[in-house]
mmCIF file with all atom_site columns, C-alpha atoms in Angstrom:
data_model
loop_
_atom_site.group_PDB
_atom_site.id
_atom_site.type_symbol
_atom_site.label_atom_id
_atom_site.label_alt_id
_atom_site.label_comp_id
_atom_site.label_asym_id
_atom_site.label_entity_id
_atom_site.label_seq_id
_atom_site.pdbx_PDB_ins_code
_atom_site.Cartn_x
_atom_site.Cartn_y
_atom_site.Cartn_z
_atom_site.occupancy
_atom_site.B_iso_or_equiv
_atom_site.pdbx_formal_charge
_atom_site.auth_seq_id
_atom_site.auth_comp_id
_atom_site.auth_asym_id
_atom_site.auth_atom_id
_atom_site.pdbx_PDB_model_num
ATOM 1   C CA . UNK A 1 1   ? 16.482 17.721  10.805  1.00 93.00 ? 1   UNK A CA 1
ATOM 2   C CA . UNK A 1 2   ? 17.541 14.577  9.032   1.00 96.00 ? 2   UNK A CA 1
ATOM 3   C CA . UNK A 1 3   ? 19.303 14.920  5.698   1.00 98.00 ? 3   UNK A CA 1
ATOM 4   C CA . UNK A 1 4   ? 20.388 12.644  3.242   1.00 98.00 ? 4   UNK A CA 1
ATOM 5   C CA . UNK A 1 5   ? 22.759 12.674  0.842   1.00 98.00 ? 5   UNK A CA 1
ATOM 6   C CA . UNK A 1 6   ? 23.724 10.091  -1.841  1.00 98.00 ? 6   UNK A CA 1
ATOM 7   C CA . UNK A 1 7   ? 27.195 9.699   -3.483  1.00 98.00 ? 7   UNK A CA 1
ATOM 8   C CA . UNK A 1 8   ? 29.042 7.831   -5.616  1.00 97.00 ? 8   UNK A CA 1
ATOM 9   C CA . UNK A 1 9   ? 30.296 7.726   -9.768  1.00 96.00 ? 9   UNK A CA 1
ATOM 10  C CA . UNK A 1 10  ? 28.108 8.980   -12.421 1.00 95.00 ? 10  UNK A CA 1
ATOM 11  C CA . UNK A 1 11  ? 29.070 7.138   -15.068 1.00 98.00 ? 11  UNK A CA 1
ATOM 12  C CA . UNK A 1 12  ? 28.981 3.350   -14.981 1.00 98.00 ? 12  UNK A CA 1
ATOM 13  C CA . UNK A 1 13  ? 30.327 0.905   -17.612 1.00 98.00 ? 13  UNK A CA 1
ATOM 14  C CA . UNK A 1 14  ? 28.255 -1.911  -19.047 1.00 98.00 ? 14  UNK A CA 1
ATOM 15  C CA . UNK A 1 15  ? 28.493 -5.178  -17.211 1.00 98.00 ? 15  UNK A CA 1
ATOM 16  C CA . UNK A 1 16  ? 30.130 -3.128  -13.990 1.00 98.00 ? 16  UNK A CA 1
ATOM 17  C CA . UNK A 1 17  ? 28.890 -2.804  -10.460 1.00 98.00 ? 17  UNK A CA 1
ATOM 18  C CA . UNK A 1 18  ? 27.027 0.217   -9.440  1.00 98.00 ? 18  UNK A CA 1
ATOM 19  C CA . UNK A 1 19  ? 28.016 1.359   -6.165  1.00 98.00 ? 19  UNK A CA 1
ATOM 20  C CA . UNK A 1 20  ? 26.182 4.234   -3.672  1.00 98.00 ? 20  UNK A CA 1
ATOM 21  C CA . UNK A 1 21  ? 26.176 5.460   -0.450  1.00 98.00 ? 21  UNK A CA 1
ATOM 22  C CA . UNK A 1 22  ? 23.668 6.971   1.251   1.00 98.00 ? 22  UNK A CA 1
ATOM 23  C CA . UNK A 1 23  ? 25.659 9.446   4.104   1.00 98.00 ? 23  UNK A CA 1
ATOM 24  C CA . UNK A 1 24  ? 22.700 10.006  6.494   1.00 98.00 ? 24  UNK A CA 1
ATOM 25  C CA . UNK A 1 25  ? 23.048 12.637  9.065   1.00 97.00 ? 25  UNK A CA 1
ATOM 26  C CA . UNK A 1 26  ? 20.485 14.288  11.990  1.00 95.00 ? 26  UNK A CA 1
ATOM 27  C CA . UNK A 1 27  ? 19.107 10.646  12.486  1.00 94.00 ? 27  UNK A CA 1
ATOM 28  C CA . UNK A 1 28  ? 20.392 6.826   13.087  1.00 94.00 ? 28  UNK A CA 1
ATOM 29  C CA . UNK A 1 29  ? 19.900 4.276   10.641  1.00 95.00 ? 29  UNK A CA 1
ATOM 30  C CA . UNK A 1 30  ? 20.164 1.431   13.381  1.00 94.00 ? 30  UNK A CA 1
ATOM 31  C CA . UNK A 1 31  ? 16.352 2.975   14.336  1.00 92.00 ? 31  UNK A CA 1
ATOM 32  C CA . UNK A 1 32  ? 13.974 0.421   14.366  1.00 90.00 ? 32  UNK A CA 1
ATOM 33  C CA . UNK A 1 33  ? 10.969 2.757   13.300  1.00 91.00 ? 33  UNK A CA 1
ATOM 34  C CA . UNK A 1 34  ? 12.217 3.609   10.357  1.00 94.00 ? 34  UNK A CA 1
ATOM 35  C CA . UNK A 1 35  ? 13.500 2.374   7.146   1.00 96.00 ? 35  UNK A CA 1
ATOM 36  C CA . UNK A 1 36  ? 16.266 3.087   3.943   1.00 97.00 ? 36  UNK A CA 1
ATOM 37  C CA . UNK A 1 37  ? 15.153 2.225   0.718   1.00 97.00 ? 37  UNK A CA 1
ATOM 38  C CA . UNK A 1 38  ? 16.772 3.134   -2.350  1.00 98.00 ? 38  UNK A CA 1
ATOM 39  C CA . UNK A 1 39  ? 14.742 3.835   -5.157  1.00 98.00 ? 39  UNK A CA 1
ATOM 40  C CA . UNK A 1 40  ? 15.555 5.475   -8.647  1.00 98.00 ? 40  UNK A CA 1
ATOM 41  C CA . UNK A 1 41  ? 13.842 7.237   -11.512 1.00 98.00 ? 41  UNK A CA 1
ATOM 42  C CA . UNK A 1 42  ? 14.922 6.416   -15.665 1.00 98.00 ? 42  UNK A CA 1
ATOM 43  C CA . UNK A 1 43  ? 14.604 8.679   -17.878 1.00 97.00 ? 43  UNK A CA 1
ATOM 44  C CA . UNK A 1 44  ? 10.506 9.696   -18.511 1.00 97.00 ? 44  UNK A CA 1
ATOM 45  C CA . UNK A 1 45  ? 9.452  7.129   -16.553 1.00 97.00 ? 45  UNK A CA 1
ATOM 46  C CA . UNK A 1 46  ? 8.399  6.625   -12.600 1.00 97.00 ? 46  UNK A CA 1
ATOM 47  C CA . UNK A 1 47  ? 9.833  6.221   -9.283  1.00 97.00 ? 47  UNK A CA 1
ATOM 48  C CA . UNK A 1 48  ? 10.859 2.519   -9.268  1.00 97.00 ? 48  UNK A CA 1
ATOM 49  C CA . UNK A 1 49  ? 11.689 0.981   -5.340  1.00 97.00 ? 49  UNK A CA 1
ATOM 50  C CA . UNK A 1 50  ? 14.701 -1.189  -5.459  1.00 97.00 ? 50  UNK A CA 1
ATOM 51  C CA . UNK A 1 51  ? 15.027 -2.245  -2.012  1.00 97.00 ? 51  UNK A CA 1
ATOM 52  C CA . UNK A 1 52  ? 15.740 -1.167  1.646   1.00 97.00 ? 52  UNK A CA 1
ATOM 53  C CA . UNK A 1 53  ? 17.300 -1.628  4.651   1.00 96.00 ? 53  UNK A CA 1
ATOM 54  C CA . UNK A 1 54  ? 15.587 -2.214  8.201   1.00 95.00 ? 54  UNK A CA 1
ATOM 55  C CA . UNK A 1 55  ? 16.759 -0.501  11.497  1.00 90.00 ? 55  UNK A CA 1
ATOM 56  C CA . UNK A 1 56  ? 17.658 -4.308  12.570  1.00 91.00 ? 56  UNK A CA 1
ATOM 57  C CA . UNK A 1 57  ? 19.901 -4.598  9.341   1.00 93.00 ? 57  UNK A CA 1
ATOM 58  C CA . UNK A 1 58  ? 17.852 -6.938  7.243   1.00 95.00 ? 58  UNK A CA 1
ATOM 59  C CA . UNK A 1 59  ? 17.777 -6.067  3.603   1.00 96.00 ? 59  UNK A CA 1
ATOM 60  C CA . UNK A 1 60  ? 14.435 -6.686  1.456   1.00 96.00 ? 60  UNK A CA 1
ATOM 61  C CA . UNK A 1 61  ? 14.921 -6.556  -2.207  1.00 97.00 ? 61  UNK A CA 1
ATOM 62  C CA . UNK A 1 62  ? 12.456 -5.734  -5.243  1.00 97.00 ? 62  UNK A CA 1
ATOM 63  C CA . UNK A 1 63  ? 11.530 -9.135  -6.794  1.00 97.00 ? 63  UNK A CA 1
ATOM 64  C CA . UNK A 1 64  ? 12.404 -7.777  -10.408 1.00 96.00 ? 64  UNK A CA 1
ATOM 65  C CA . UNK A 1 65  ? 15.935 -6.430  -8.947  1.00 97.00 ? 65  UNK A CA 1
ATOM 66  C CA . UNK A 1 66  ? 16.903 -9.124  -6.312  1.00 96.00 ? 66  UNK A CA 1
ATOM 67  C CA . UNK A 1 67  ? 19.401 -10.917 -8.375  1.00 97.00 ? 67  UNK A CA 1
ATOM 68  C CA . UNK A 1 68  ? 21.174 -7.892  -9.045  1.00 97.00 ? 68  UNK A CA 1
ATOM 69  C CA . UNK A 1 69  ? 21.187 -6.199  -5.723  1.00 98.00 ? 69  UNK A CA 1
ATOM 70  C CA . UNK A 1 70  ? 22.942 -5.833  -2.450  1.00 98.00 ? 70  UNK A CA 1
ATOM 71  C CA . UNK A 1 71  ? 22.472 -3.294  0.178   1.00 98.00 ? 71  UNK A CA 1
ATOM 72  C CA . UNK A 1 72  ? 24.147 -2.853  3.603   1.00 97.00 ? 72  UNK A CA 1
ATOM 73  C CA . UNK A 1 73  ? 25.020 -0.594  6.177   1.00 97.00 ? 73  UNK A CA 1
ATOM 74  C CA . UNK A 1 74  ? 28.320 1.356   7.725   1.00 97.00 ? 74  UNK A CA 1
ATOM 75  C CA . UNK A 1 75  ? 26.896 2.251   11.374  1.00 96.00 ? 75  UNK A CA 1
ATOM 76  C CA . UNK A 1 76  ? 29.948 3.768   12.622  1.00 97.00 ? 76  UNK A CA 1
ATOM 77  C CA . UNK A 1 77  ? 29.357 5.954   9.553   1.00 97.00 ? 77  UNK A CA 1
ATOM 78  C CA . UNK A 1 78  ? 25.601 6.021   9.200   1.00 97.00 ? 78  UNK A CA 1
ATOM 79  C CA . UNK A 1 79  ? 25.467 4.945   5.815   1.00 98.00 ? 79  UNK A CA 1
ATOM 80  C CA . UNK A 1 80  ? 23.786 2.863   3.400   1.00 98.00 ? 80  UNK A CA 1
ATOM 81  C CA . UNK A 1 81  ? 25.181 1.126   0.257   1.00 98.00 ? 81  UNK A CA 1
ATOM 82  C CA . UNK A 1 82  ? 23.281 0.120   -2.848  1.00 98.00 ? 82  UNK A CA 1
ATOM 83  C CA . UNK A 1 83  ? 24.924 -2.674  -5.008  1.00 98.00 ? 83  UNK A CA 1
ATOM 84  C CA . UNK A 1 84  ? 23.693 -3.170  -8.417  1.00 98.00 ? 84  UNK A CA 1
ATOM 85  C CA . UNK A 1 85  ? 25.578 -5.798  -10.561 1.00 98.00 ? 85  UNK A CA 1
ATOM 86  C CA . UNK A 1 86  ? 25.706 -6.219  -14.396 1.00 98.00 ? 86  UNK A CA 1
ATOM 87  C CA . UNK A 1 87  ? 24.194 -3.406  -15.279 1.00 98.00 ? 87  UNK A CA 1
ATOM 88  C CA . UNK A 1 88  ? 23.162 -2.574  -18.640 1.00 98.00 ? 88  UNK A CA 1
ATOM 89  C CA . UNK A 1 89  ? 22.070 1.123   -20.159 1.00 97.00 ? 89  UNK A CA 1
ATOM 90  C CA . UNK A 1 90  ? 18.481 0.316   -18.842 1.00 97.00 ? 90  UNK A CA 1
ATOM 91  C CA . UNK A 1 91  ? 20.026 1.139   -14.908 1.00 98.00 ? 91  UNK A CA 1
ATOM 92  C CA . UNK A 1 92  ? 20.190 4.704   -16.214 1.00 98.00 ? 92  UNK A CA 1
ATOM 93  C CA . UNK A 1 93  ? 18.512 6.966   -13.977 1.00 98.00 ? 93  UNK A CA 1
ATOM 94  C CA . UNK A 1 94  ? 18.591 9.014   -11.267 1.00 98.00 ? 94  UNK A CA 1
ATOM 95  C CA . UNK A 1 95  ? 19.000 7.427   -8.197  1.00 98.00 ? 95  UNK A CA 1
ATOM 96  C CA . UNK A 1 96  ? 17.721 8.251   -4.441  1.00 98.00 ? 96  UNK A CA 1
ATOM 97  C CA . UNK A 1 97  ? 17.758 7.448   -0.503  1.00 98.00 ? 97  UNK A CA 1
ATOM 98  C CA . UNK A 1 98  ? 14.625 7.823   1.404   1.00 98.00 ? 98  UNK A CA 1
ATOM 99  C CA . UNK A 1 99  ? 13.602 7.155   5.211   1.00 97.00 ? 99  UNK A CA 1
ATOM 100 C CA . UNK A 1 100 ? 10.439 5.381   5.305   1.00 94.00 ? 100 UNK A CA 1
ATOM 101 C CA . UNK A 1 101 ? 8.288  6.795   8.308   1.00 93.00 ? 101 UNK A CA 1
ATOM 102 C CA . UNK A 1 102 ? 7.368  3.696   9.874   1.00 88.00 ? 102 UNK A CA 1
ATOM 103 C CA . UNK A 1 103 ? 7.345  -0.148  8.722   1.00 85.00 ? 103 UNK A CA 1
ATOM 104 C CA . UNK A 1 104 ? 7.858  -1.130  5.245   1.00 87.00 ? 104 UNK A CA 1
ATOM 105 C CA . UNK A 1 105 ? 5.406  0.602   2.914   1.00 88.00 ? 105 UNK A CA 1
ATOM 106 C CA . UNK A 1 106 ? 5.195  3.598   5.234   1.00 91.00 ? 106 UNK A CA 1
ATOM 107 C CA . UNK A 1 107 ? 5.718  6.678   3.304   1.00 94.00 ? 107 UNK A CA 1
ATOM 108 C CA . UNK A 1 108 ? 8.662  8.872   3.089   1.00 96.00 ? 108 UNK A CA 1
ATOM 109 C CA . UNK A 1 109 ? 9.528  11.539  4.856   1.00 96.00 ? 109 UNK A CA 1
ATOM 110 C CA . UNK A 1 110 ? 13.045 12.313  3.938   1.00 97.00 ? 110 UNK A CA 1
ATOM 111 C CA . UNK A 1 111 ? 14.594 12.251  0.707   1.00 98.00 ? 111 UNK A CA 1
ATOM 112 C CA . UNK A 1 112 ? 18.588 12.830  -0.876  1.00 98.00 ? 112 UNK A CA 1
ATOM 113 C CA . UNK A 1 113 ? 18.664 15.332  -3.513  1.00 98.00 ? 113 UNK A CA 1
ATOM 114 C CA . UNK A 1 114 ? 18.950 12.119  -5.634  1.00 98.00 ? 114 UNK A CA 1
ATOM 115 C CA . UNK A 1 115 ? 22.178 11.494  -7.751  1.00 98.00 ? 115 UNK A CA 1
ATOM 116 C CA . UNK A 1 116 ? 22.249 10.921  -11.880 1.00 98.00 ? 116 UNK A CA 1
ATOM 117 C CA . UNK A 1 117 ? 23.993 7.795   -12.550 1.00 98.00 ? 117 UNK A CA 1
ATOM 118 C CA . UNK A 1 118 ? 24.619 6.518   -16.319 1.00 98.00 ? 118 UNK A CA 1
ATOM 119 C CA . UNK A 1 119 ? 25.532 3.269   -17.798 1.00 98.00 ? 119 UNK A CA 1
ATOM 120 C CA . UNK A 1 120 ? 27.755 3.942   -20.727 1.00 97.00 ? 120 UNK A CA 1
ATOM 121 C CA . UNK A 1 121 ? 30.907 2.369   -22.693 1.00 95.00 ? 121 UNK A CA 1
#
């Protein structure tokens, strides 16, 4: 059974880095089939895909978020990291890891509980 779980502060100050980790366990993230997206929900709106990961450690980012975002990968730790820079109060939401079931687009099979984060002064 894979599991993920996503970590990191809840409260973010303006202009600050956002920083998670995806700890992934019952799988490896170095898996070709699959990939690790992060993706993240505001407040009464959608599901919003910021990016992910490929088993052969490329990163592909959301056009809209690309300046703004980082992710890479511990695999002596099987994790994932999200970086999001600058953020404003807008980058409030709740924020999740997924395993995509096959090649980008695929959908998801596996999800973290999901983790609130806030941007506030």
């Amino acid at each position: 059974q894979v599991q993920l779980q996503e970590s990191g502060p809840g409260l973010v100050k303006p202009s600050q880095t956002l920083s998670l980790t995806c700890t992934v366990s019952g799988g490896s993230i170095t898996t070709n089939y699959y990939y690790w997206s992060w993706i993240r929900q505001p407040p009464g709106k959608g599901l919003e895909w910021m990016g992910a990961i490929l088993g052969s450690a490329t990163p592909i980012y959301s056009p809209s978020l690309k300046s703004r975002t980082s992710i890479s990968r511990d695999t002596s730790k099987n994790q994932f990291t999200l970086q999001l820079s600058s953020v404003t109060p807008e980058d409030t939401a709740v924020y999740y890891c997924a395993r995509g079931d096959g090649g980008v687009g695929a959908p998801y099979d596996y999800w973290g509980q999901g983790t609130q984060v806030t941007v506030s002064s």
